[in-house]
Structures are given as structure tokens and as C-alpha cells.
mmCIF file of C-alpha atoms and ligand atoms in Angstrom:
data_model
loop_
_atom_site.group_PDB
_atom_site.id
_atom_site.type_symbol
_atom_site.label_atom_id
_atom_site.label_comp_id
_atom_site.label_asym_id
_atom_site.label_seq_id
_atom_site.Cartn_x
_atom_site.Cartn_y
_atom_site.Cartn_z
ATOM 1 C CA MET A 22 -33.302 14.141 -15.967
ATOM 2 C CA ILE A 23 -30.481 15.283 -18.245
ATOM 3 C CA HIS A 24 -27.181 16.327 -16.680
ATOM 4 C CA ASN A 25 -24.642 18.739 -18.014
ATOM 5 C CA ILE A 26 -22.054 16.859 -20.140
ATOM 6 C CA SER A 27 -19.104 18.623 -18.488
ATOM 7 C CA GLU A 28 -20.463 17.650 -15.034
ATOM 8 C CA ILE A 29 -20.689 13.986 -16.087
ATOM 9 C CA PHE A 30 -17.213 14.194 -17.618
ATOM 10 C CA GLY A 31 -15.937 15.681 -14.349
ATOM 11 C CA MET A 32 -17.502 12.843 -12.348
ATOM 12 C CA VAL A 33 -16.000 10.176 -14.640
ATOM 13 C CA PHE A 34 -12.603 11.896 -14.473
ATOM 14 C CA PHE A 35 -12.807 12.088 -10.669
ATOM 15 C CA ALA A 36 -13.809 8.404 -10.428
ATOM 16 C CA GLY A 37 -10.854 7.494 -12.656
ATOM 17 C CA LEU A 38 -8.538 9.564 -10.481
ATOM 18 C CA ILE A 39 -9.753 7.743 -7.338
ATOM 19 C CA LEU A 40 -9.259 4.381 -9.066
ATOM 20 C CA ALA A 41 -5.729 5.421 -10.124
ATOM 21 C CA LEU A 42 -4.937 6.426 -6.527
ATOM 22 C CA PHE A 43 -6.097 3.039 -5.221
ATOM 23 C CA VAL A 44 -4.123 1.159 -7.894
ATOM 24 C CA LEU A 45 -0.992 3.224 -7.144
ATOM 25 C CA GLY A 46 -1.518 2.675 -3.403
ATOM 26 C CA LEU A 47 -1.879 -1.083 -3.834
ATOM 27 C CA MET A 48 1.228 -1.133 -6.039
ATOM 28 C CA GLY A 49 3.117 0.730 -3.320
ATOM 29 C CA ILE A 50 2.041 -1.759 -0.644
ATOM 30 C CA ALA A 51 2.807 -4.734 -2.932
ATOM 31 C CA GLY A 52 6.216 -3.182 -3.663
ATOM 32 C CA MET A 53 6.846 -2.765 0.055
ATOM 33 C CA PHE A 54 6.194 -6.464 0.729
ATOM 34 C CA LEU A 55 8.259 -7.447 -2.316
ATOM 35 C CA ASN A 56 11.149 -5.333 -1.009
ATOM 36 C CA ILE A 57 10.875 -6.854 2.477
ATOM 37 C CA TYR A 58 10.846 -10.335 0.904
ATOM 38 C CA ARG A 59 13.866 -9.486 -1.290
ATOM 39 C CA ARG A 60 15.728 -8.019 1.672
ATOM 40 C CA LEU A 61 15.075 -11.123 3.809
ATOM 41 C CA LYS A 62 16.050 -13.459 0.960
ATOM 42 C CA GLY A 63 19.211 -11.436 0.322
ATOM 43 C CA LEU A 64 20.163 -11.618 4.000
ATOM 44 C CA ARG A 65 19.703 -15.384 4.034
ATOM 45 C CA THR A 66 21.587 -16.277 0.857
ATOM 46 C CA LYS A 67 24.287 -13.573 0.969
ATOM 47 C CA LYS A 68 25.185 -14.161 -2.673
ATOM 48 C CA MET A 69 28.621 -12.977 -3.761
ATOM 49 C CA GLU A 70 29.581 -11.791 -7.222
ATOM 50 C CA PRO A 71 32.692 -10.278 -8.808
ATOM 51 C CA CYS A 72 32.872 -6.483 -9.099
ATOM 52 C CA ARG A 73 32.438 -5.405 -12.734
ATOM 53 C CA SER A 74 35.234 -2.864 -12.308
ATOM 54 C CA CYS A 75 37.993 -4.578 -10.312
ATOM 55 C CA GLY A 76 36.848 -8.223 -10.070
ATOM 56 C CA HIS A 77 36.906 -8.181 -6.261
ATOM 57 C CA SER A 78 34.283 -10.520 -4.717
ATOM 58 C CA ILE A 79 31.470 -8.391 -3.283
ATOM 59 C CA SER A 80 27.909 -8.993 -1.991
ATOM 60 C CA SER A 81 25.339 -9.050 -4.816
ATOM 61 C CA SER A 82 23.292 -6.494 -2.856
ATOM 62 C CA ALA A 83 26.230 -4.114 -2.302
ATOM 63 C CA ILE A 84 25.624 -0.539 -3.466
ATOM 64 C CA VAL A 85 29.310 0.428 -3.586
ATOM 65 C CA CYS A 86 32.331 -1.880 -4.106
ATOM 66 C CA PRO A 87 34.405 -1.721 -0.881
ATOM 67 C CA ASN A 88 37.596 -2.348 -2.871
ATOM 68 C CA CYS A 89 37.467 0.179 -5.719
ATOM 69 C CA GLY A 90 34.400 2.291 -4.912
ATOM 70 C CA GLU A 91 32.472 1.361 -8.083
ATOM 71 C CA HIS A 92 28.876 2.541 -7.606
ATOM 72 C CA TYR A 93 26.046 0.150 -8.482
ATOM 73 C CA GLY A 94 23.045 2.329 -7.628
ATOM 74 C CA ARG A 95 20.861 -0.641 -6.650
ATOM 75 C CA GLY A 96 18.975 -0.616 -3.375
ATOM 76 C CA SER A 97 19.128 3.162 -3.267
ATOM 77 C CA GLY A 98 16.200 3.849 -5.624
ATOM 78 C CA PHE A 99 12.878 5.080 -4.296
ATOM 79 C CA ALA A 100 11.063 2.032 -5.741
ATOM 80 C CA ASN A 101 13.526 -0.247 -3.930
ATOM 81 C CA SER A 102 12.985 1.463 -0.595
ATOM 82 C CA ILE A 103 10.644 -0.249 1.895
ATOM 83 C CA ILE A 104 9.879 3.095 3.577
ATOM 84 C CA GLY A 105 9.332 4.800 0.204
ATOM 85 C CA CYS A 106 6.827 2.153 -0.916
ATOM 86 C CA PHE A 107 5.137 2.250 2.486
ATOM 87 C CA ILE A 108 4.663 6.030 2.276
ATOM 88 C CA VAL A 109 3.457 5.961 -1.358
ATOM 89 C CA GLY A 110 1.081 3.064 -0.618
ATOM 90 C CA PHE A 111 -0.569 4.504 2.463
ATOM 91 C CA VAL A 112 -0.642 8.136 1.304
ATOM 92 C CA CYS A 113 -2.307 7.128 -1.996
ATOM 93 C CA ILE A 114 -4.879 4.893 -0.276
ATOM 94 C CA GLY A 115 -5.517 7.589 2.355
ATOM 95 C CA ILE A 116 -6.119 10.245 -0.315
ATOM 96 C CA GLY A 117 -8.122 7.665 -2.290
ATOM 97 C CA PHE A 118 -10.507 7.043 0.622
ATOM 98 C CA TYR A 119 -10.832 10.791 1.292
ATOM 99 C CA ALA A 120 -11.557 11.469 -2.388
ATOM 100 C CA LEU A 121 -14.028 8.546 -2.484
ATOM 101 C CA SER A 122 -16.021 9.933 0.479
ATOM 102 C CA GLU A 123 -16.024 13.387 -1.156
ATOM 103 C CA PHE A 124 -17.079 11.786 -4.435
ATOM 104 C CA LEU A 125 -19.958 9.853 -2.839
ATOM 105 C CA GLU A 126 -21.132 13.010 -1.046
ATOM 106 C CA THR A 127 -21.059 14.934 -4.336
ATOM 107 C CA PHE A 128 -22.800 12.043 -6.079
ATOM 108 C CA GLU A 129 -25.651 12.025 -3.511
ATOM 109 C CA THR A 130 -26.360 15.735 -3.863
ATOM 110 C CA PHE A 131 -25.893 15.406 -7.630
ATOM 111 C CA SER A 132 -28.509 12.695 -8.162
ATOM 112 C CA PHE A 133 -31.135 14.263 -5.875
ATOM 113 C CA LYS A 134 -30.995 17.608 -7.659
HETATM 114 ZN ZN1 ZN B 16 35.460 -3.049 -7.327
#
């Protein structure tokens, strides 16, 4: 049996999309664990470093210098957020599983046509 090229292209595109969702989801979960690990390590070592603006000794994980108010921006990014990675990871995998079940259903009806 010969299938319509655009239908096959659609199936391949959909399969790629599902794969991308799973990869993104796994990256989110890996990022979450990495952030938890970093946070725990940071709490244990409590490394100090001089502020690049005023030279005051501040925590290496500080977002804002308590002495001069210099903003570092670290720890506030979405990729650095444990909750953010958790949400991205589980939402992507959830959608991935939903899309996979839809895909398999479509595939079954498709091949028995
Ligand atoms: Zn400072």
C-alpha cells in the first residue's frame, strides 16, 4: 500500500516533535537535579568572593551585593530555578506521553486503512 507523502511527512514531523518534547523534558529534570546539587554544594561551602564593584566580601551565590547593591543576576534565571526546571521537565514529559498515545492511536488506524 502506498501512503500519501504529506501524511508520511506529517507522521515523521509528529514523531520528531514527541522526541523533542521528551528530550526537553529530560533536560528539565536533569537541570532540576543539577540545580539542587549546586544549591546544596553552595550551602555547604559558602564560598566568599570580592564584589566586582566595591570589593566588599560577599557570598559567591549572592544575587545582589549587600554593601553597594551591585546586581549579579545569577540564581534568578529560569534555567537556574529548581521549580522552573521541574515545571518544564514534567510538563514536557506529560505532553510527550499524551502526544505519544495520540500518535500510536493515529498510527494504528493509519496502518489498517
Ligand atoms: Zn558591592
